[in-house]
Amino acid sequence: MRRDFTVFAQQDEVIRPKISPQLYLATFQFLSTAIEAFKPELISENVLHRLMEQDIICDIRLEHKDDNIYLYTRGKPADFFVLILQGKVEVSIGKENLIFEQGPFAYFGHLALCQPASMVTTTTKGSTQSIVSTTSNVTVHYLPDFSVRIASDVQFLRVTRAQYQAARAATKMELDKKEGSENVADEIFKKEWKKVSECEVYNSTNSLKTPEYDRKQICDPSSKENVV
């Protein structure tokens, strides 16, 4: 009797969505040439290759045409970038709620990757009626002025702000090393990616991560709820 050992395989090897080498190359070239945030001066080619090798590809299957699954909802905070690889999405925008379809290589949320921290000053009165002002950095979440709804089975690339910042940090460290070695780039990226992964696990474990930012919720093809 033939034994099935696939149950012992790594989880990522079993359920992780994959793209063809041709689509991988086209995606890499598009990101590095057409989107400012991923150009080589910000994300090196070595780091971009390693970023694309991570678990950032999502598949969603529509069981019914009327299923309302949203990648973005107008006015709801989003901290991620999406690039459509295959399939179609329906975009609604403006006060007139204009609706149009977009397909492969349409992208959304690039401003979310570089959303700067906002300086907020808080003024309080002490027990002696003295006024104390404190200034702190507060991350301002990106608020899309559009909605994006899945219109067919779709495959897309999704990068969160934290993942992007890890890639930026890895690129900076790679340039500072000035060695240009792929091994050096690989080690630097692994170190930065591990920080992001540990942070996401911590947030998930301690319920600090809000549902709308949960990647698993967005990428779960069985979900029938509106997701952001």
PDB file of C-alpha atoms in Angstrom:
ATOM      1  CA  MET A   1       0.000   0.000   0.000  1.00  0.00           C
ATOM      2  CA  ARG A   2       1.319   3.408  -0.948  1.00  0.00           C
ATOM      3  CA  ARG A   3       1.749   5.720   2.002  1.00  0.00           C
ATOM      4  CA  ASP A   4       0.903   9.412   1.810  1.00  0.00           C
ATOM      5  CA  PHE A   5       3.486  11.515   3.619  1.00  0.00           C
ATOM      6  CA  THR A   6       2.233  14.927   2.444  1.00  0.00           C
ATOM      7  CA  VAL A   7       0.788  15.538   5.896  1.00  0.00           C
ATOM      8  CA  PHE A   8       4.363  15.861   7.163  1.00  0.00           C
ATOM      9  CA  ALA A   9       5.253  18.529   4.609  1.00  0.00           C
ATOM     10  CA  GLN A  10       5.737  22.082   5.680  1.00  0.00           C
ATOM     11  CA  GLN A  11       2.444  23.979   5.809  1.00  0.00           C
ATOM     12  CA  ASP A  12       3.658  26.657   3.398  1.00  0.00           C
ATOM     13  CA  GLU A  13       4.558  23.977   0.835  1.00  0.00           C
ATOM     14  CA  VAL A  14       1.011  22.616   0.913  1.00  0.00           C
ATOM     15  CA  ILE A  15      -1.277  25.637   0.914  1.00  0.00           C
ATOM     16  CA  ARG A  16       0.903  28.502  -0.259  1.00  0.00           C
ATOM     17  CA  PRO A  17      -0.318  29.969  -3.585  1.00  0.00           C
ATOM     18  CA  LYS A  18       2.200  29.895  -6.409  1.00  0.00           C
ATOM     19  CA  ILE A  19       2.695  31.817  -9.633  1.00  0.00           C
ATOM     20  CA  SER A  20       4.376  30.725 -12.849  1.00  0.00           C
ATOM     21  CA  PRO A  21       7.995  31.765 -13.573  1.00  0.00           C
ATOM     22  CA  GLN A  22       6.708  33.967 -16.420  1.00  0.00           C
ATOM     23  CA  LEU A  23       4.250  35.775 -14.164  1.00  0.00           C
ATOM     24  CA  TYR A  24       6.915  36.077 -11.451  1.00  0.00           C
ATOM     25  CA  LEU A  25       9.295  37.779 -13.899  1.00  0.00           C
ATOM     26  CA  ALA A  26       6.584  40.087 -15.265  1.00  0.00           C
ATOM     27  CA  THR A  27       5.560  41.035 -11.725  1.00  0.00           C
ATOM     28  CA  PHE A  28       9.140  41.719 -10.685  1.00  0.00           C
ATOM     29  CA  GLN A  29       9.755  43.943 -13.709  1.00  0.00           C
ATOM     30  CA  PHE A  30       6.483  45.804 -13.202  1.00  0.00           C
ATOM     31  CA  LEU A  31       7.135  46.480  -9.523  1.00  0.00           C
ATOM     32  CA  SER A  32      10.724  47.610 -10.058  1.00  0.00           C
ATOM     33  CA  THR A  33      10.001  49.897 -13.021  1.00  0.00           C
ATOM     34  CA  ALA A  34       6.394  51.128 -12.817  1.00  0.00           C
ATOM     35  CA  ILE A  35       5.797  51.646  -9.103  1.00  0.00           C
ATOM     36  CA  GLU A  36       7.859  54.306  -7.370  1.00  0.00           C
ATOM     37  CA  ALA A  37       7.859  52.578  -3.970  1.00  0.00           C
ATOM     38  CA  PHE A  38       9.552  49.464  -5.399  1.00  0.00           C
ATOM     39  CA  LYS A  39      12.140  51.078  -7.654  1.00  0.00           C
ATOM     40  CA  PRO A  40      15.776  49.968  -7.079  1.00  0.00           C
ATOM     41  CA  GLU A  41      16.787  53.118  -5.220  1.00  0.00           C
ATOM     42  CA  LEU A  42      14.246  52.242  -2.508  1.00  0.00           C
ATOM     43  CA  ILE A  43      14.076  48.439  -2.720  1.00  0.00           C
ATOM     44  CA  SER A  44      17.138  46.760  -4.213  1.00  0.00           C
ATOM     45  CA  GLU A  45      16.700  43.986  -6.772  1.00  0.00           C
ATOM     46  CA  ASN A  46      18.148  41.423  -4.355  1.00  0.00           C
ATOM     47  CA  VAL A  47      15.704  42.420  -1.629  1.00  0.00           C
ATOM     48  CA  LEU A  48      12.739  42.605  -4.017  1.00  0.00           C
ATOM     49  CA  HIS A  49      13.441  39.050  -5.167  1.00  0.00           C
ATOM     50  CA  ARG A  50      13.450  37.891  -1.560  1.00  0.00           C
ATOM     51  CA  LEU A  51      10.302  39.841  -0.774  1.00  0.00           C
ATOM     52  CA  MET A  52       8.487  38.124  -3.641  1.00  0.00           C
ATOM     53  CA  GLU A  53       9.592  34.726  -2.342  1.00  0.00           C
ATOM     54  CA  GLN A  54       7.703  35.290   0.911  1.00  0.00           C
ATOM     55  CA  ASP A  55       4.084  34.394   1.625  1.00  0.00           C
ATOM     56  CA  ILE A  56       2.592  37.499   0.019  1.00  0.00           C
ATOM     57  CA  ILE A  57       0.551  35.890  -2.788  1.00  0.00           C
ATOM     58  CA  CYS A  58      -3.180  35.460  -2.133  1.00  0.00           C
ATOM     59  CA  ASP A  59      -5.858  33.473  -3.953  1.00  0.00           C
ATOM     60  CA  ILE A  60      -9.590  34.094  -3.593  1.00  0.00           C
ATOM     61  CA  ARG A  61     -12.212  31.930  -5.284  1.00  0.00           C
ATOM     62  CA  LEU A  62     -15.731  33.266  -5.789  1.00  0.00           C
ATOM     63  CA  GLU A  63     -18.375  30.611  -5.270  1.00  0.00           C
ATOM     64  CA  HIS A  64     -21.189  33.003  -6.185  1.00  0.00           C
ATOM     65  CA  LYS A  65     -21.128  36.155  -8.320  1.00  0.00           C
ATOM     66  CA  ASP A  66     -23.048  38.017  -5.628  1.00  0.00           C
ATOM     67  CA  ASP A  67     -20.403  37.392  -2.957  1.00  0.00           C
ATOM     68  CA  ASN A  68     -19.236  40.748  -1.606  1.00  0.00           C
ATOM     69  CA  ILE A  69     -15.556  40.377  -0.801  1.00  0.00           C
ATOM     70  CA  TYR A  70     -13.704  43.681  -0.582  1.00  0.00           C
ATOM     71  CA  LEU A  71      -9.959  44.279  -0.656  1.00  0.00           C
ATOM     72  CA  TYR A  72     -10.501  47.948   0.230  1.00  0.00           C
ATOM     73  CA  THR A  73     -13.536  49.804   1.520  1.00  0.00           C
ATOM     74  CA  ARG A  74     -13.821  53.561   1.128  1.00  0.00           C
ATOM     75  CA  GLY A  75     -13.014  55.382   4.367  1.00  0.00           C
ATOM     76  CA  LYS A  76     -11.743  52.306   6.248  1.00  0.00           C
ATOM     77  CA  PRO A  77      -8.067  52.275   7.287  1.00  0.00           C
ATOM     78  CA  ALA A  78      -5.715  50.066   5.283  1.00  0.00           C
ATOM     79  CA  ASP A  79      -2.028  49.372   5.861  1.00  0.00           C
ATOM     80  CA  PHE A  80      -1.265  47.341   2.757  1.00  0.00           C
ATOM     81  CA  PHE A  81      -0.556  47.470  -0.976  1.00  0.00           C
ATOM     82  CA  VAL A  82      -2.273  45.170  -3.500  1.00  0.00           C
ATOM     83  CA  LEU A  83      -1.234  44.264  -7.039  1.00  0.00           C
ATOM     84  CA  ILE A  84      -3.737  42.209  -9.032  1.00  0.00           C
ATOM     85  CA  LEU A  85      -2.001  39.324 -10.816  1.00  0.00           C
ATOM     86  CA  GLN A  86      -4.923  37.388 -12.282  1.00  0.00           C
ATOM     87  CA  GLY A  87      -8.680  37.924 -12.367  1.00  0.00           C
ATOM     88  CA  LYS A  88     -10.844  41.033 -12.114  1.00  0.00           C
ATOM     89  CA  VAL A  89     -11.894  43.491  -9.440  1.00  0.00           C
ATOM     90  CA  GLU A  90     -14.620  46.125  -9.409  1.00  0.00           C
ATOM     91  CA  VAL A  91     -13.553  49.607  -8.338  1.00  0.00           C
ATOM     92  CA  SER A  92     -15.986  52.270  -7.136  1.00  0.00           C
ATOM     93  CA  ILE A  93     -14.747  55.808  -6.634  1.00  0.00           C
ATOM     94  CA  GLY A  94     -15.921  59.384  -6.148  1.00  0.00           C
ATOM     95  CA  LYS A  95     -19.106  60.966  -4.860  1.00  0.00           C
ATOM     96  CA  GLU A  96     -20.860  59.734  -7.962  1.00  0.00           C
ATOM     97  CA  ASN A  97     -19.772  56.192  -7.056  1.00  0.00           C
ATOM     98  CA  LEU A  98     -18.377  55.581 -10.520  1.00  0.00           C
ATOM     99  CA  ILE A  99     -17.779  51.860 -11.088  1.00  0.00           C
ATOM    100  CA  PHE A 100     -15.272  50.268 -13.455  1.00  0.00           C
ATOM    101  CA  GLU A 101     -13.405  46.977 -13.743  1.00  0.00           C
ATOM    102  CA  GLN A 102      -9.672  46.469 -13.418  1.00  0.00           C
ATOM    103  CA  GLY A 103      -7.595  43.405 -14.238  1.00  0.00           C
ATOM    104  CA  PRO A 104      -4.003  42.149 -14.063  1.00  0.00           C
ATOM    105  CA  PHE A 105      -1.368  44.666 -12.972  1.00  0.00           C
ATOM    106  CA  ALA A 106      -3.862  47.118 -11.556  1.00  0.00           C
ATOM    107  CA  TYR A 107      -2.560  48.181  -8.153  1.00  0.00           C
ATOM    108  CA  PHE A 108      -3.973  49.912  -5.101  1.00  0.00           C
ATOM    109  CA  GLY A 109      -2.801  51.315  -1.773  1.00  0.00           C
ATOM    110  CA  HIS A 110       0.766  52.252  -2.678  1.00  0.00           C
ATOM    111  CA  LEU A 111       0.406  55.353  -0.491  1.00  0.00           C
ATOM    112  CA  ALA A 112      -0.252  53.088   2.496  1.00  0.00           C
ATOM    113  CA  LEU A 113       3.312  51.788   2.298  1.00  0.00           C
ATOM    114  CA  CYS A 114       4.891  55.184   2.838  1.00  0.00           C
ATOM    115  CA  GLN A 115       2.307  56.825   5.100  1.00  0.00           C
ATOM    116  CA  PRO A 116       4.423  59.040   7.375  1.00  0.00           C
ATOM    117  CA  ALA A 117       4.077  59.271  11.113  1.00  0.00           C
ATOM    118  CA  SER A 118       2.256  62.363  12.322  1.00  0.00           C
ATOM    119  CA  MET A 119       3.617  64.504  15.138  1.00  0.00           C
ATOM    120  CA  VAL A 120       0.893  64.888  17.762  1.00  0.00           C
ATOM    121  CA  THR A 121       1.202  67.287  20.696  1.00  0.00           C
ATOM    122  CA  THR A 122      -0.842  66.567  23.819  1.00  0.00           C
ATOM    123  CA  THR A 123      -1.306  69.281  26.440  1.00  0.00           C
ATOM    124  CA  THR A 124      -2.248  68.379  30.035  1.00  0.00           C
ATOM    125  CA  LYS A 125      -2.457  70.290  33.319  1.00  0.00           C
ATOM    126  CA  GLY A 126      -0.551  69.068  36.349  1.00  0.00           C
ATOM    127  CA  SER A 127      -1.637  69.253  39.965  1.00  0.00           C
ATOM    128  CA  THR A 128       0.032  72.653  40.318  1.00  0.00           C
ATOM    129  CA  GLN A 129      -1.919  73.940  37.260  1.00  0.00           C
ATOM    130  CA  SER A 130       1.273  73.932  35.231  1.00  0.00           C
ATOM    131  CA  ILE A 131       0.789  73.064  31.559  1.00  0.00           C
ATOM    132  CA  VAL A 132       2.791  70.127  30.246  1.00  0.00           C
ATOM    133  CA  SER A 133       3.084  69.419  26.513  1.00  0.00           C
ATOM    134  CA  THR A 134       4.320  66.133  25.117  1.00  0.00           C
ATOM    135  CA  THR A 135       4.970  65.309  21.484  1.00  0.00           C
ATOM    136  CA  SER A 136       4.880  61.792  20.089  1.00  0.00           C
ATOM    137  CA  ASN A 137       4.863  59.993  16.749  1.00  0.00           C
ATOM    138  CA  VAL A 138       1.506  58.535  15.778  1.00  0.00           C
ATOM    139  CA  THR A 139       1.103  56.450  12.646  1.00  0.00           C
ATOM    140  CA  VAL A 140      -1.669  57.844  10.470  1.00  0.00           C
ATOM    141  CA  HIS A 141      -3.407  55.004   8.679  1.00  0.00           C
ATOM    142  CA  TYR A 142      -4.082  55.294   4.975  1.00  0.00           C
ATOM    143  CA  LEU A 143      -7.774  55.922   4.234  1.00  0.00           C
ATOM    144  CA  PRO A 144      -8.705  54.914   0.670  1.00  0.00           C
ATOM    145  CA  ASP A 145     -11.235  57.108  -1.136  1.00  0.00           C
ATOM    146  CA  PHE A 146     -12.346  54.104  -3.181  1.00  0.00           C
ATOM    147  CA  SER A 147     -13.617  50.552  -2.730  1.00  0.00           C
ATOM    148  CA  VAL A 148     -12.272  47.443  -4.450  1.00  0.00           C
ATOM    149  CA  ARG A 149     -14.533  44.392  -4.693  1.00  0.00           C
ATOM    150  CA  ILE A 150     -13.545  40.969  -6.007  1.00  0.00           C
ATOM    151  CA  ALA A 151     -15.384  40.419  -9.315  1.00  0.00           C
ATOM    152  CA  SER A 152     -14.014  36.968 -10.239  1.00  0.00           C
ATOM    153  CA  ASP A 153     -11.570  34.370  -9.007  1.00  0.00           C
ATOM    154  CA  VAL A 154      -8.529  36.474  -8.325  1.00  0.00           C
ATOM    155  CA  GLN A 155      -4.870  36.162  -7.432  1.00  0.00           C
ATOM    156  CA  PHE A 156      -3.000  39.124  -6.044  1.00  0.00           C
ATOM    157  CA  LEU A 157       0.174  40.207  -4.320  1.00  0.00           C
ATOM    158  CA  ARG A 158      -0.271  41.874  -0.932  1.00  0.00           C
ATOM    159  CA  VAL A 159       2.455  43.740   0.989  1.00  0.00           C
ATOM    160  CA  THR A 160       1.801  45.343   4.373  1.00  0.00           C
ATOM    161  CA  ARG A 161       3.489  48.546   5.517  1.00  0.00           C
ATOM    162  CA  ALA A 162       5.525  46.593   8.093  1.00  0.00           C
ATOM    163  CA  GLN A 163       6.745  44.149   5.433  1.00  0.00           C
ATOM    164  CA  TYR A 164       7.631  47.015   3.110  1.00  0.00           C
ATOM    165  CA  GLN A 165       9.532  48.850   5.839  1.00  0.00           C
ATOM    166  CA  ALA A 166      11.471  45.652   6.548  1.00  0.00           C
ATOM    167  CA  ALA A 167      12.447  45.514   2.864  1.00  0.00           C
ATOM    168  CA  ARG A 168      13.471  49.174   2.969  1.00  0.00           C
ATOM    169  CA  ALA A 169      15.586  48.563   6.070  1.00  0.00           C
ATOM    170  CA  ALA A 170      17.216  45.524   4.454  1.00  0.00           C
ATOM    171  CA  THR A 171      18.043  47.582   1.351  1.00  0.00           C
ATOM    172  CA  LYS A 172      19.612  50.333   3.449  1.00  0.00           C
ATOM    173  CA  MET A 173      21.706  47.838   5.407  1.00  0.00           C
ATOM    174  CA  GLU A 174      22.724  46.127   2.169  1.00  0.00           C
ATOM    175  CA  LEU A 175      23.935  49.457   0.745  1.00  0.00           C
ATOM    176  CA  ASP A 176      25.767  50.284   3.980  1.00  0.00           C
ATOM    177  CA  LYS A 177      27.620  46.961   3.789  1.00  0.00           C
ATOM    178  CA  LYS A 178      28.802  47.906   0.286  1.00  0.00           C
ATOM    179  CA  GLU A 179      29.620  44.294  -0.467  1.00  0.00           C
ATOM    180  CA  GLY A 180      26.894  43.571  -3.012  1.00  0.00           C
ATOM    181  CA  SER A 181      26.963  39.863  -2.152  1.00  0.00           C
ATOM    182  CA  GLU A 182      23.758  37.890  -2.565  1.00  0.00           C
ATOM    183  CA  ASN A 183      24.588  36.004   0.628  1.00  0.00           C
ATOM    184  CA  VAL A 184      24.887  39.268   2.533  1.00  0.00           C
ATOM    185  CA  ALA A 185      21.589  40.517   1.083  1.00  0.00           C
ATOM    186  CA  ASP A 186      19.912  37.224   1.970  1.00  0.00           C
ATOM    187  CA  GLU A 187      21.067  37.307   5.595  1.00  0.00           C
ATOM    188  CA  ILE A 188      20.078  40.952   6.020  1.00  0.00           C
ATOM    189  CA  PHE A 189      16.616  40.362   4.585  1.00  0.00           C
ATOM    190  CA  LYS A 190      16.044  37.275   6.738  1.00  0.00           C
ATOM    191  CA  LYS A 191      16.930  39.277   9.834  1.00  0.00           C
ATOM    192  CA  GLU A 192      14.531  42.116   8.985  1.00  0.00           C
ATOM    193  CA  TRP A 193      11.734  39.745   7.901  1.00  0.00           C
ATOM    194  CA  LYS A 194      12.065  37.797  11.154  1.00  0.00           C
ATOM    195  CA  LYS A 195      11.418  41.002  13.095  1.00  0.00           C
ATOM    196  CA  VAL A 196       8.190  41.600  11.148  1.00  0.00           C
ATOM    197  CA  SER A 197       7.063  37.980  11.519  1.00  0.00           C
ATOM    198  CA  GLU A 198       7.689  37.969  15.270  1.00  0.00           C
ATOM    199  CA  CYS A 199       5.803  41.241  15.629  1.00  0.00           C
ATOM    200  CA  GLU A 200       2.811  39.876  13.686  1.00  0.00           C
ATOM    201  CA  VAL A 201       2.762  36.705  15.796  1.00  0.00           C
ATOM    202  CA  TYR A 202       2.906  38.794  18.976  1.00  0.00           C
ATOM    203  CA  ASN A 203       0.071  41.032  17.815  1.00  0.00           C
ATOM    204  CA  SER A 204      -2.047  38.036  16.847  1.00  0.00           C
ATOM    205  CA  THR A 205      -1.392  36.249  20.147  1.00  0.00           C
ATOM    206  CA  ASN A 206      -2.195  39.307  22.218  1.00  0.00           C
ATOM    207  CA  SER A 207      -5.218  40.339  20.157  1.00  0.00           C
ATOM    208  CA  LEU A 208      -3.660  43.660  19.269  1.00  0.00           C
ATOM    209  CA  LYS A 209      -4.277  43.157  15.573  1.00  0.00           C
ATOM    210  CA  THR A 210      -7.647  44.357  14.360  1.00  0.00           C
ATOM    211  CA  PRO A 211      -9.640  41.981  12.128  1.00  0.00           C
ATOM    212  CA  GLU A 212      -9.532  44.245   9.097  1.00  0.00           C
ATOM    213  CA  TYR A 213      -5.733  44.025   9.057  1.00  0.00           C
ATOM    214  CA  ASP A 214      -5.661  40.221   9.343  1.00  0.00           C
ATOM    215  CA  ARG A 215      -4.111  38.824   6.173  1.00  0.00           C
ATOM    216  CA  LYS A 216      -5.668  35.399   6.773  1.00  0.00           C
ATOM    217  CA  GLN A 217      -9.118  36.961   6.765  1.00  0.00           C
ATOM    218  CA  ILE A 218      -8.483  38.684   3.456  1.00  0.00           C
ATOM    219  CA  CYS A 219      -6.995  35.623   1.803  1.00  0.00           C
ATOM    220  CA  ASP A 220      -9.515  33.073   3.092  1.00  0.00           C
ATOM    221  CA  PRO A 221     -11.526  31.964   0.040  1.00  0.00           C
ATOM    222  CA  SER A 222     -14.275  30.574   2.297  1.00  0.00           C
ATOM    223  CA  SER A 223     -15.001  33.994   3.772  1.00  0.00           C
ATOM    224  CA  LYS A 224     -18.313  35.475   2.650  1.00  0.00           C
ATOM    225  CA  GLU A 225     -18.030  38.651   4.707  1.00  0.00           C
ATOM    226  CA  ASN A 226     -16.872  42.037   3.501  1.00  0.00           C
ATOM    227  CA  VAL A 227     -13.174  42.244   4.237  1.00  0.00           C
ATOM    228  CA  VAL A 228     -10.763  45.122   4.119  1.00  0.00           C
TER     229      VAL A 228
END
